[in-house]
DNA sequence: CTAATTTATTGAACATTGTTCAATTAATAA
DNA sequence: TTATTAATTGAACAATGTTCAATAAATTAG
């Protein structure tokens, strides 16, 4: 039983998020419960509700951290290497690799329903937006003549596509065997898309 | 209170699935519960468990019907019209239109976790596979020189892409305003992809 | 037509869930 | 040492999925 002032609010917060991340990774969203998190960190349910509005709020923060972690991976890719096309292909591999390694965590990002007030907080939307920045960078290098809004749209079309293949593969909805198929298919998607995009 | 033999097993089954579909459409997956379905059809929870293994099983059948309904829509598209490229663009519009109209039902198809034994039944996998047939038909017309396995992969790459954009739009993860953006983005994805695919 | 048998349907019971908040207990101030 | 403050608890509530002995309606036998 934790004693008063054993941990600061922020420490408890961090412990709770870490515990939740572990549970989700191992058992998926259905394995998660407020009481399990509490038990894991040596506090009781009540304490969690002093720090998070509710369990949805807690999960939203877990998801925010998942996005952040993927962003780190994507943006730390060495830009130096060769051409932008290769870089984009590599970004997709990193993306898929991340989604596979942390598949339960990644799925929760999309399983989690919107808040009751139906608005995602601004800090979360920002992290979503950041997911496309690396893609935009390379696309604008490949097609310097395109306008910023064309680049923005293209990044969302292409990366939405990569995401779709990845998710279908994770959820076993591709009607195809093997997980490496996601890699092959995204490479094909990117190659063909770029052919049209850079020509147009 | 329903009396014995008021309805056959199949009738109760159909009533339960219809009720579940309505609840999901209106309130989403979280609004669904065994007791609500039972109350809606005038039976009690116990009866549902005589017909379905459990609630997951029931939802799996709802999802199967959702896939079937989309398949009907996609395959009834008049093939006669113009070229295959136009047909593919139209297929995407139908797909997105369906996903938006029945967004809660469509989301459940992907929110729903795999069974505990982790295997999706064969009848379900079949319906998943059918989602790609119309796409394959048009792709093979556009690129007659490609092998069947190339066509199969291309259909999954392209349609996975369409799906990704669609889902990101539905779940508000595109960092872009307006739902019509899904339409614009998929059209761009298809046009550019085909440019590369038919050339390569 | 009644009694015995079968079986469709019930609903109470159980464990578990999210969430709240008066009660408690430890730290701090007086 | 006592009084005050506030961090933490955990019992309580409503709702969930699931089970299965009990019930009651239909069917069959006598």
Short mmCIF file of C-alpha atoms (C1' of nucleotides) in Angstrom, two decimals:
data_model
loop_
_atom_site.label_atom_id
_atom_site.label_comp_id
_atom_site.label_asym_id
_atom_site.label_seq_id
_atom_site.Cartn_x
_atom_site.Cartn_y
_atom_site.Cartn_z
CA UNK A 1 0.00 0.00 0.00
CA UNK A 2 1.55 3.25 -1.08
CA UNK A 3 1.99 5.87 1.60
CA UNK A 4 1.21 9.49 1.22
CA UNK A 5 3.80 11.43 -0.77
CA UNK A 6 5.65 8.30 -1.75
CA UNK A 7 5.33 9.58 -5.29
CA UNK A 8 4.42 12.88 -6.85
CA UNK A 9 1.38 13.18 -9.06
CA UNK A 10 3.60 13.19 -12.11
CA UNK A 11 5.39 10.08 -10.93
CA UNK A 12 2.14 8.22 -10.37
CA UNK A 13 0.96 9.42 -13.75
CA UNK A 14 4.08 8.08 -15.41
CA UNK A 15 3.84 4.78 -13.52
CA UNK A 16 0.21 4.35 -14.54
CA UNK A 17 0.90 5.04 -18.20
CA UNK A 18 3.85 2.66 -18.23
CA UNK A 19 1.80 -0.06 -16.56
CA UNK A 20 -1.04 0.47 -19.02
CA UNK A 21 1.38 0.30 -21.95
CA UNK A 22 2.76 -3.00 -20.71
CA UNK A 23 -0.67 -4.53 -20.19
CA UNK A 24 -1.84 -3.39 -23.62
CA UNK A 25 1.29 -4.71 -25.30
CA UNK A 26 0.84 -8.11 -23.68
CA UNK A 27 -2.92 -8.56 -23.57
CA UNK A 28 -4.38 -5.91 -25.86
CA UNK A 29 -7.03 -3.38 -25.01
CA UNK A 30 -9.41 -5.98 -23.61
CA UNK A 31 -6.81 -7.03 -21.06
CA UNK A 32 -6.69 -3.53 -19.63
CA UNK A 33 -8.68 -2.43 -16.61
CA UNK A 34 -8.42 0.36 -14.08
CA UNK A 35 -7.99 -2.10 -11.23
CA UNK A 36 -5.18 -3.94 -13.00
CA UNK A 37 -3.27 -0.73 -13.59
CA UNK A 38 -3.79 0.30 -9.99
CA UNK A 39 -2.62 -3.02 -8.64
CA UNK A 40 0.42 -2.94 -10.90
CA UNK A 41 1.59 0.40 -9.54
CA UNK A 42 0.68 -0.30 -5.91
CA UNK A 43 -2.18 2.18 -5.66
CA UNK A 44 -5.94 1.78 -5.74
CA UNK A 45 -8.45 2.66 -8.43
CA UNK A 46 -9.47 5.87 -6.74
CA UNK A 47 -6.01 7.32 -7.18
CA UNK A 48 -6.16 6.88 -10.94
CA UNK A 49 -9.26 9.04 -11.04
CA UNK A 50 -7.46 11.85 -9.26
CA UNK A 51 -5.00 11.99 -12.13
CA UNK A 52 -7.00 10.98 -15.19
CA UNK A 53 -10.52 12.08 -16.01
CA UNK A 54 -11.40 8.46 -16.72
CA UNK A 55 -10.01 5.38 -18.38
CA UNK A 56 -10.62 6.76 -21.87
CA UNK A 57 -8.52 9.75 -20.95
CA UNK A 58 -5.74 7.47 -19.74
CA UNK A 59 -5.84 5.46 -22.96
CA UNK A 60 -5.77 8.64 -25.00
CA UNK A 61 -2.49 9.52 -23.31
CA UNK A 62 -1.12 6.05 -23.95
CA UNK A 63 -1.99 6.55 -27.60
CA UNK A 64 -0.36 9.96 -27.63
CA UNK A 65 2.84 8.38 -26.38
CA UNK A 66 2.61 5.63 -28.99
CA UNK A 67 2.34 8.27 -31.72
CA UNK A 68 5.25 10.13 -30.21
CA UNK A 69 7.42 7.03 -30.13
CA UNK A 70 6.68 6.26 -33.78
CA UNK A 71 7.40 9.88 -34.65
CA UNK A 72 10.81 9.60 -33.03
CA UNK A 73 11.56 6.50 -35.08
CA UNK A 74 10.39 8.08 -38.33
CA UNK A 75 12.17 11.38 -37.88
CA UNK A 76 15.45 9.89 -36.72
CA UNK A 77 15.84 8.12 -40.03
CA UNK A 78 19.02 9.33 -41.63
CA UNK A 79 17.90 11.83 -44.26
CA UNK A 80 21.39 11.78 -45.68
CA UNK A 81 20.95 8.47 -47.46
CA UNK A 82 20.53 8.54 -51.19
CA UNK A 83 17.39 9.78 -52.84
CA UNK A 84 14.02 10.68 -51.42
CA UNK A 85 12.31 7.74 -53.03
CA UNK A 86 14.55 5.32 -51.16
CA UNK A 87 13.92 7.33 -48.03
CA UNK A 88 10.15 7.00 -48.45
CA UNK A 89 10.43 3.28 -48.98
CA UNK A 90 12.52 3.10 -45.83
CA UNK A 91 10.00 5.17 -43.89
CA UNK A 92 7.29 2.69 -44.80
CA UNK A 93 9.42 -0.18 -43.60
CA UNK A 94 10.01 1.58 -40.30
CA UNK A 95 6.30 2.28 -39.99
CA UNK A 96 5.31 -1.31 -40.62
CA UNK A 97 8.06 -2.62 -38.40
CA UNK A 98 6.85 -0.46 -35.56
CA UNK A 99 3.22 -1.46 -36.08
CA UNK A 100 4.18 -5.13 -36.04
CA UNK A 101 6.47 -4.93 -33.03
CA UNK A 102 3.92 -3.07 -30.95
CA UNK A 103 0.88 -4.34 -32.78
CA UNK A 104 -1.42 -4.34 -29.76
CA UNK A 105 -0.44 -0.80 -28.88
CA UNK A 106 -0.80 0.34 -32.45
CA UNK A 107 -4.23 -1.20 -32.82
CA UNK A 108 -5.45 0.59 -29.71
CA UNK A 109 -4.64 3.91 -31.36
CA UNK A 110 -7.44 3.18 -33.81
CA UNK A 111 -9.73 1.03 -31.69
CA UNK A 112 -10.12 3.77 -29.15
CA UNK A 113 -13.34 5.67 -29.71
CA UNK A 114 -13.50 9.42 -29.58
CA UNK A 115 -14.30 11.12 -26.29
CA UNK A 116 -17.94 11.55 -25.38
CA UNK A 117 -17.78 15.22 -26.35
CA UNK A 118 -16.51 13.89 -29.65
CA UNK A 119 -13.54 16.24 -29.89
CA UNK A 120 -9.95 15.06 -29.76
CA UNK A 121 -7.80 17.49 -27.77
CA UNK A 122 -5.48 19.77 -29.69
CA UNK A 123 -2.28 18.26 -28.34
CA UNK A 124 -3.40 14.92 -29.73
CA UNK A 125 -4.32 16.29 -33.16
CA UNK A 126 -0.90 17.86 -33.30
CA UNK A 127 0.79 14.50 -32.82
CA UNK A 128 -1.38 13.03 -35.55
CA UNK A 129 -0.33 15.80 -37.89
CA UNK A 130 3.35 15.21 -37.17
CA UNK A 131 3.07 11.69 -38.53
CA UNK A 132 2.99 13.11 -42.04
CA UNK A 133 5.83 15.60 -41.85
CA UNK A 134 8.66 13.30 -42.87
CA UNK A 135 6.61 12.09 -45.81
CA UNK A 136 5.87 15.65 -46.87
CA UNK A 137 9.56 16.53 -46.76
CA UNK A 138 10.52 13.79 -49.16
CA UNK A 139 7.56 14.28 -51.45
CA UNK A 140 8.35 17.95 -51.89
CA UNK A 141 11.94 17.06 -52.77
CA UNK A 142 10.68 14.63 -55.38
CA UNK A 143 8.25 17.14 -56.88
CA UNK A 144 9.54 20.66 -56.20
CA UNK A 145 7.07 22.17 -58.61
CA UNK A 146 4.05 21.06 -56.57
CA UNK A 147 2.30 23.48 -54.23
CA UNK A 148 2.39 22.98 -50.45
CA UNK A 149 -1.27 21.96 -50.43
CA UNK A 150 -0.64 19.42 -53.18
CA UNK A 151 2.22 18.01 -51.13
CA UNK A 152 0.07 17.90 -48.04
CA UNK A 153 -2.69 16.00 -49.86
CA UNK A 154 -0.23 13.64 -51.50
CA UNK A 155 1.39 12.81 -48.18
CA UNK A 156 -2.02 11.95 -46.74
CA UNK A 157 -3.06 9.91 -49.75
CA UNK A 158 0.17 7.95 -49.86
CA UNK A 159 0.56 7.49 -46.13
CA UNK A 160 -3.08 6.71 -45.65
CA UNK A 161 -2.47 4.00 -48.18
CA UNK A 162 0.53 2.61 -46.35
CA UNK A 163 -1.47 2.70 -43.17
CA UNK A 164 -4.37 0.83 -44.74
CA UNK A 165 -2.23 -2.04 -45.99
CA UNK A 166 -0.49 -2.21 -42.65
CA UNK A 167 -3.73 -2.33 -40.67
CA UNK A 168 -5.36 -4.89 -42.93
CA UNK A 169 -2.30 -7.07 -42.53
CA UNK A 170 -2.33 -6.69 -38.74
CA UNK A 171 -6.01 -7.48 -38.47
CA UNK A 172 -5.77 -10.38 -40.87
CA UNK A 173 -8.04 -8.77 -43.42
CA UNK A 174 -5.77 -8.88 -46.44
CA UNK A 175 -6.79 -12.40 -47.49
CA UNK A 176 -3.14 -13.20 -48.02
CA UNK A 177 -0.65 -15.26 -46.07
CA UNK A 178 2.41 -14.01 -44.24
CA UNK A 179 3.00 -10.70 -42.54
CA UNK A 180 5.90 -9.74 -44.75
CA UNK A 181 3.27 -9.18 -47.42
CA UNK A 182 2.59 -5.79 -45.87
CA UNK A 183 6.13 -4.82 -46.73
CA UNK A 184 5.91 -6.01 -50.32
CA UNK A 185 2.55 -4.36 -50.90
CA UNK A 186 3.53 -0.99 -49.49
CA UNK A 187 6.69 -0.94 -51.57
CA UNK A 188 4.57 -1.60 -54.64
CA UNK A 189 2.10 1.08 -53.61
CA UNK A 190 4.79 3.68 -53.10
CA UNK A 191 6.69 2.87 -56.27
CA UNK A 192 3.64 3.04 -58.46
CA UNK A 193 2.20 6.08 -56.75
CA UNK A 194 5.43 8.01 -57.12
CA UNK A 195 5.61 7.13 -60.79
CA UNK A 196 2.32 8.90 -61.32
CA UNK A 197 2.96 11.67 -58.84
CA UNK A 198 6.34 12.77 -60.10
CA UNK A 199 5.22 12.54 -63.72
CA UNK A 200 1.95 14.47 -63.25
CA UNK B 1 -42.42 -12.21 -23.06
CA UNK B 2 -42.03 -14.48 -26.03
CA UNK B 3 -43.80 -17.81 -25.83
CA UNK B 4 -42.29 -21.06 -26.82
CA UNK B 5 -42.17 -21.66 -30.56
CA UNK B 6 -43.27 -18.13 -31.32
CA UNK B 7 -40.22 -18.02 -33.56
CA UNK B 8 -37.85 -20.58 -35.01
CA UNK B 9 -34.20 -20.53 -34.12
CA UNK B 10 -33.41 -18.97 -37.46
CA UNK B 11 -36.02 -16.31 -36.95
CA UNK B 12 -34.67 -15.39 -33.52
CA UNK B 13 -31.18 -15.39 -35.00
CA UNK B 14 -32.25 -12.99 -37.73
CA UNK B 15 -34.08 -10.77 -35.26
CA UNK B 16 -31.06 -10.63 -32.97
CA UNK B 17 -28.67 -9.73 -35.80
CA UNK B 18 -31.03 -7.05 -37.09
CA UNK B 19 -31.40 -5.57 -33.62
CA UNK B 20 -27.65 -5.60 -33.10
CA UNK B 21 -27.11 -3.90 -36.46
CA UNK B 22 -29.52 -1.15 -35.53
CA UNK B 23 -27.96 -0.56 -32.13
CA UNK B 24 -24.46 -0.50 -33.62
CA UNK B 25 -25.50 1.90 -36.35
CA UNK B 26 -27.02 4.30 -33.84
CA UNK B 27 -24.74 3.99 -30.82
CA UNK B 28 -21.61 2.22 -32.03
CA UNK B 29 -20.05 -0.88 -30.57
CA UNK B 30 -20.00 0.52 -27.04
CA UNK B 31 -23.76 0.96 -27.13
CA UNK B 32 -24.25 -2.73 -27.76
CA UNK B 33 -24.97 -5.25 -25.02
CA UNK B 34 -26.50 -8.70 -24.84
CA UNK B 35 -29.32 -7.46 -22.64
CA UNK B 36 -30.19 -4.63 -25.01
CA UNK B 37 -30.41 -6.99 -27.97
CA UNK B 38 -32.53 -9.39 -25.94
CA UNK B 39 -34.90 -6.69 -24.80
CA UNK B 40 -35.20 -5.37 -28.34
CA UNK B 41 -36.36 -8.72 -29.71
CA UNK B 42 -38.54 -9.62 -26.74
CA UNK B 43 -36.41 -12.47 -25.44
CA UNK B 44 -33.97 -12.72 -22.56
CA UNK B 45 -30.20 -12.93 -22.54
CA UNK B 46 -30.17 -16.67 -22.04
CA UNK B 47 -31.85 -17.23 -25.38
CA UNK B 48 -29.07 -15.41 -27.23
CA UNK B 49 -26.57 -17.86 -25.79
CA UNK B 50 -28.53 -20.78 -27.18
CA UNK B 51 -28.01 -19.39 -30.67
CA UNK B 52 -24.65 -17.66 -30.53
CA UNK B 53 -21.54 -18.94 -28.82
CA UNK B 54 -21.11 -15.56 -27.19
CA UNK B 55 -21.37 -11.88 -27.98
CA UNK B 56 -18.17 -11.90 -30.00
CA UNK B 57 -19.65 -14.60 -32.18
CA UNK B 58 -22.78 -12.52 -32.67
CA UNK B 59 -20.72 -9.47 -33.64
CA UNK B 60 -18.68 -11.57 -36.05
CA UNK B 61 -21.91 -12.44 -37.85
CA UNK B 62 -22.96 -8.80 -37.90
CA UNK B 63 -19.61 -8.01 -39.50
CA UNK B 64 -20.03 -10.80 -42.00
CA UNK B 65 -23.33 -9.28 -43.05
CA UNK B 66 -21.77 -5.84 -43.32
CA UNK B 67 -19.10 -7.22 -45.65
CA UNK B 68 -21.78 -8.98 -47.66
CA UNK B 69 -23.81 -5.80 -48.03
CA UNK B 70 -20.79 -3.85 -49.23
CA UNK B 71 -19.95 -6.66 -51.63
CA UNK B 72 -23.43 -6.41 -53.12
CA UNK B 73 -22.98 -2.71 -53.64
CA UNK B 74 -19.53 -3.09 -55.20
CA UNK B 75 -20.41 -5.96 -57.51
CA UNK B 76 -23.68 -4.45 -58.73
CA UNK B 77 -21.82 -1.51 -60.18
CA UNK B 78 -22.51 -1.44 -63.86
CA UNK B 79 -19.41 -2.87 -65.47
CA UNK B 80 -20.62 -1.65 -68.83
CA UNK B 81 -19.62 1.94 -68.20
CA UNK B 82 -16.60 3.26 -70.02
CA UNK B 83 -13.09 2.18 -69.13
CA UNK B 84 -11.77 0.21 -66.18
CA UNK B 85 -10.02 3.20 -64.69
CA UNK B 86 -13.28 5.07 -64.37
CA UNK B 87 -14.82 1.93 -62.95
CA UNK B 88 -12.12 1.72 -60.26
CA UNK B 89 -12.59 5.34 -59.34
CA UNK B 90 -16.30 4.68 -59.06
CA UNK B 91 -15.72 1.60 -56.92
CA UNK B 92 -13.72 3.70 -54.49
CA UNK B 93 -16.53 6.24 -54.28
CA UNK B 94 -19.01 3.49 -53.55
CA UNK B 95 -16.71 2.07 -50.91
CA UNK B 96 -16.24 5.38 -49.18
CA UNK B 97 -19.89 6.23 -49.45
CA UNK B 98 -20.81 2.97 -47.80
CA UNK B 99 -18.24 3.43 -45.04
CA UNK B 100 -19.55 6.91 -44.31
CA UNK B 101 -23.23 5.99 -44.40
CA UNK B 102 -22.76 3.07 -42.08
CA UNK B 103 -19.67 4.36 -40.37
CA UNK B 104 -20.40 2.80 -36.99
CA UNK B 105 -21.03 -0.59 -38.57
CA UNK B 106 -17.97 -0.31 -40.74
CA UNK B 107 -15.73 0.61 -37.82
CA UNK B 108 -16.90 -2.42 -35.87
CA UNK B 109 -15.60 -4.66 -38.65
CA UNK B 110 -12.12 -3.55 -37.68
CA UNK B 111 -12.57 -2.82 -34.00
CA UNK B 112 -13.68 -6.34 -33.34
CA UNK B 113 -10.82 -8.41 -32.00
CA UNK B 114 -10.12 -11.90 -33.22
CA UNK B 115 -11.71 -14.84 -31.43
CA UNK B 116 -9.94 -16.23 -28.41
CA UNK B 117 -8.67 -19.16 -30.45
CA UNK B 118 -7.29 -16.47 -32.73
CA UNK B 119 -8.65 -17.97 -35.94
CA UNK B 120 -11.29 -16.31 -38.07
CA UNK B 121 -13.70 -18.90 -39.47
CA UNK B 122 -13.41 -19.82 -43.10
CA UNK B 123 -16.76 -18.39 -44.15
CA UNK B 124 -15.61 -15.03 -42.82
CA UNK B 125 -12.25 -15.13 -44.58
CA UNK B 126 -14.10 -15.89 -47.79
CA UNK B 127 -16.16 -12.74 -47.49
CA UNK B 128 -13.00 -10.74 -46.85
CA UNK B 129 -11.46 -12.17 -50.00
CA UNK B 130 -14.49 -11.27 -52.08
CA UNK B 131 -13.97 -7.60 -51.30
CA UNK B 132 -11.08 -7.56 -53.75
CA UNK B 133 -12.62 -9.39 -56.69
CA UNK B 134 -14.13 -6.39 -58.46
CA UNK B 135 -10.84 -4.55 -58.13
CA UNK B 136 -8.94 -7.49 -59.54
CA UNK B 137 -11.27 -7.68 -62.53
CA UNK B 138 -10.62 -4.10 -63.54
CA UNK B 139 -6.90 -4.20 -62.82
CA UNK B 140 -6.43 -7.22 -65.05
CA UNK B 141 -8.27 -5.43 -67.85
CA UNK B 142 -5.98 -2.45 -67.46
CA UNK B 143 -2.84 -4.59 -67.45
CA UNK B 144 -3.55 -7.81 -69.37
CA UNK B 145 0.14 -8.71 -69.47
CA UNK B 146 0.38 -9.03 -65.67
CA UNK B 147 0.24 -12.43 -64.01
CA UNK B 148 -2.70 -13.40 -61.76
CA UNK B 149 -0.51 -13.13 -58.68
CA UNK B 150 0.64 -9.67 -59.70
CA UNK B 151 -3.00 -8.68 -60.14
CA UNK B 152 -3.89 -10.13 -56.77
CA UNK B 153 -1.11 -8.22 -55.04
CA UNK B 154 -1.91 -5.00 -56.85
CA UNK B 155 -5.57 -5.23 -55.88
CA UNK B 156 -4.58 -5.62 -52.25
CA UNK B 157 -2.05 -2.80 -52.37
CA UNK B 158 -4.41 -0.39 -54.07
CA UNK B 159 -7.50 -1.34 -52.10
CA UNK B 160 -5.63 -1.47 -48.85
CA UNK B 161 -4.63 2.08 -49.68
CA UNK B 162 -8.19 3.17 -50.35
CA UNK B 163 -9.22 1.52 -47.12
CA UNK B 164 -6.51 3.30 -45.14
CA UNK B 165 -7.50 6.75 -46.33
CA UNK B 166 -11.12 5.94 -45.68
CA UNK B 167 -10.49 4.72 -42.13
CA UNK B 168 -8.21 7.60 -41.21
CA UNK B 169 -10.91 9.99 -42.42
CA UNK B 170 -13.61 8.19 -40.43
CA UNK B 171 -11.56 8.13 -37.25
CA UNK B 172 -10.46 11.72 -37.65
CA UNK B 173 -6.82 10.81 -38.03
CA UNK B 174 -6.08 12.49 -41.35
CA UNK B 175 -5.30 15.89 -39.84
CA UNK B 176 -7.41 17.46 -42.52
CA UNK B 177 -10.85 19.04 -42.48
CA UNK B 178 -13.96 17.76 -44.19
CA UNK B 179 -14.99 14.21 -44.93
CA UNK B 180 -15.08 14.71 -48.67
CA UNK B 181 -11.30 14.75 -48.46
CA UNK B 182 -11.38 10.96 -48.38
CA UNK B 183 -12.90 11.05 -51.85
CA UNK B 184 -10.32 13.45 -53.23
CA UNK B 185 -7.42 11.58 -51.70
CA UNK B 186 -8.48 8.16 -52.93
CA UNK B 187 -8.99 9.48 -56.43
CA UNK B 188 -5.47 10.87 -56.33
CA UNK B 189 -4.14 7.59 -54.95
CA UNK B 190 -5.80 5.53 -57.65
CA UNK B 191 -4.86 7.82 -60.52
CA UNK B 192 -1.22 7.94 -59.55
CA UNK B 193 -1.00 4.28 -58.70
CA UNK B 194 -2.49 3.26 -62.03
CA UNK B 195 -0.05 5.49 -63.86
CA UNK B 196 2.80 3.49 -62.41
CA UNK B 197 1.05 0.14 -62.54
CA UNK B 198 -0.01 0.24 -66.19
CA UNK B 199 3.32 1.62 -67.27
CA UNK B 200 5.50 -0.87 -65.33
"C1'" DC C 1 -58.80 -36.20 -21.89
"C1'" DT C 2 -55.15 -36.65 -18.54
"C1'" DA C 3 -50.52 -37.72 -17.27
"C1'" DA C 4 -45.80 -38.11 -18.47
"C1'" DT C 5 -42.10 -36.49 -21.08
"C1'" DT C 6 -39.49 -33.43 -23.59
"C1'" DT C 7 -37.51 -29.05 -24.51
"C1'" DA C 8 -37.66 -23.91 -25.28
"C1'" DT C 9 -37.09 -20.17 -22.40
"C1'" DT C 10 -36.21 -17.86 -18.38
"C1'" DG C 11 -33.92 -15.04 -14.95
"C1'" DA C 12 -31.36 -15.24 -10.75
"C1'" DA C 13 -26.50 -15.62 -9.74
"C1'" DC C 14 -21.49 -14.69 -10.35
"C1'" DA C 15 -17.44 -12.37 -11.54
"C1'" DT C 16 -15.80 -8.28 -13.48
"C1'" DT C 17 -16.12 -3.77 -15.30
"C1'" DG C 18 -15.92 1.92 -14.83
"C1'" DT C 19 -16.77 5.46 -11.65
"C1'" DT C 20 -17.77 8.07 -7.36
"C1'" DC C 21 -16.92 9.98 -2.89
"C1'" DA C 22 -17.45 9.75 2.29
"C1'" DA C 23 -14.18 7.97 5.42
"C1'" DT C 24 -9.60 7.41 6.83
"C1'" DT C 25 -5.00 8.24 7.70
"C1'" DA C 26 -0.64 10.39 7.12
"C1'" DA C 27 1.86 14.73 6.77
"C1'" DT C 28 2.06 19.49 8.07
"C1'" DA C 29 1.14 23.61 10.82
"C1'" DA C 30 -0.10 25.67 15.04
"C1'" DT D 1 0.88 17.79 21.49
"C1'" DT D 2 -2.99 19.15 19.03
"C1'" DA D 3 -5.40 20.91 15.05
"C1'" DT D 4 -5.57 21.30 10.25
"C1'" DT D 5 -4.97 19.91 5.72
"C1'" DA D 6 -4.98 16.88 1.92
"C1'" DA D 7 -3.54 12.32 -0.15
"C1'" DT D 8 -5.34 7.85 -0.49
"C1'" DT D 9 -8.49 4.44 0.19
"C1'" DG D 10 -12.04 1.03 -0.66
"C1'" DA D 11 -16.85 0.15 -0.15
"C1'" DA D 12 -20.80 0.98 -3.02
"C1'" DC D 13 -23.40 1.32 -7.43
"C1'" DA D 14 -24.91 0.29 -11.90
"C1'" DA D 15 -23.87 -2.24 -15.89
"C1'" DT D 16 -21.45 -5.79 -18.26
"C1'" DG D 17 -20.82 -11.09 -20.27
"C1'" DT D 18 -21.90 -15.68 -19.21
"C1'" DT D 19 -23.91 -19.84 -17.04
"C1'" DC D 20 -27.35 -23.12 -15.88
"C1'" DA D 21 -30.86 -24.94 -12.52
"C1'" DA D 22 -35.63 -24.00 -12.58
"C1'" DT D 23 -39.80 -23.26 -15.01
"C1'" DA D 24 -43.47 -23.62 -18.07
"C1'" DA D 25 -45.20 -24.69 -22.51
"C1'" DA D 26 -45.69 -28.04 -26.11
"C1'" DT D 27 -45.74 -32.87 -27.38
"C1'" DT D 28 -46.42 -37.63 -26.73
"C1'" DA D 29 -48.20 -41.66 -24.34
"C1'" DG D 30 -51.65 -44.00 -21.99
#
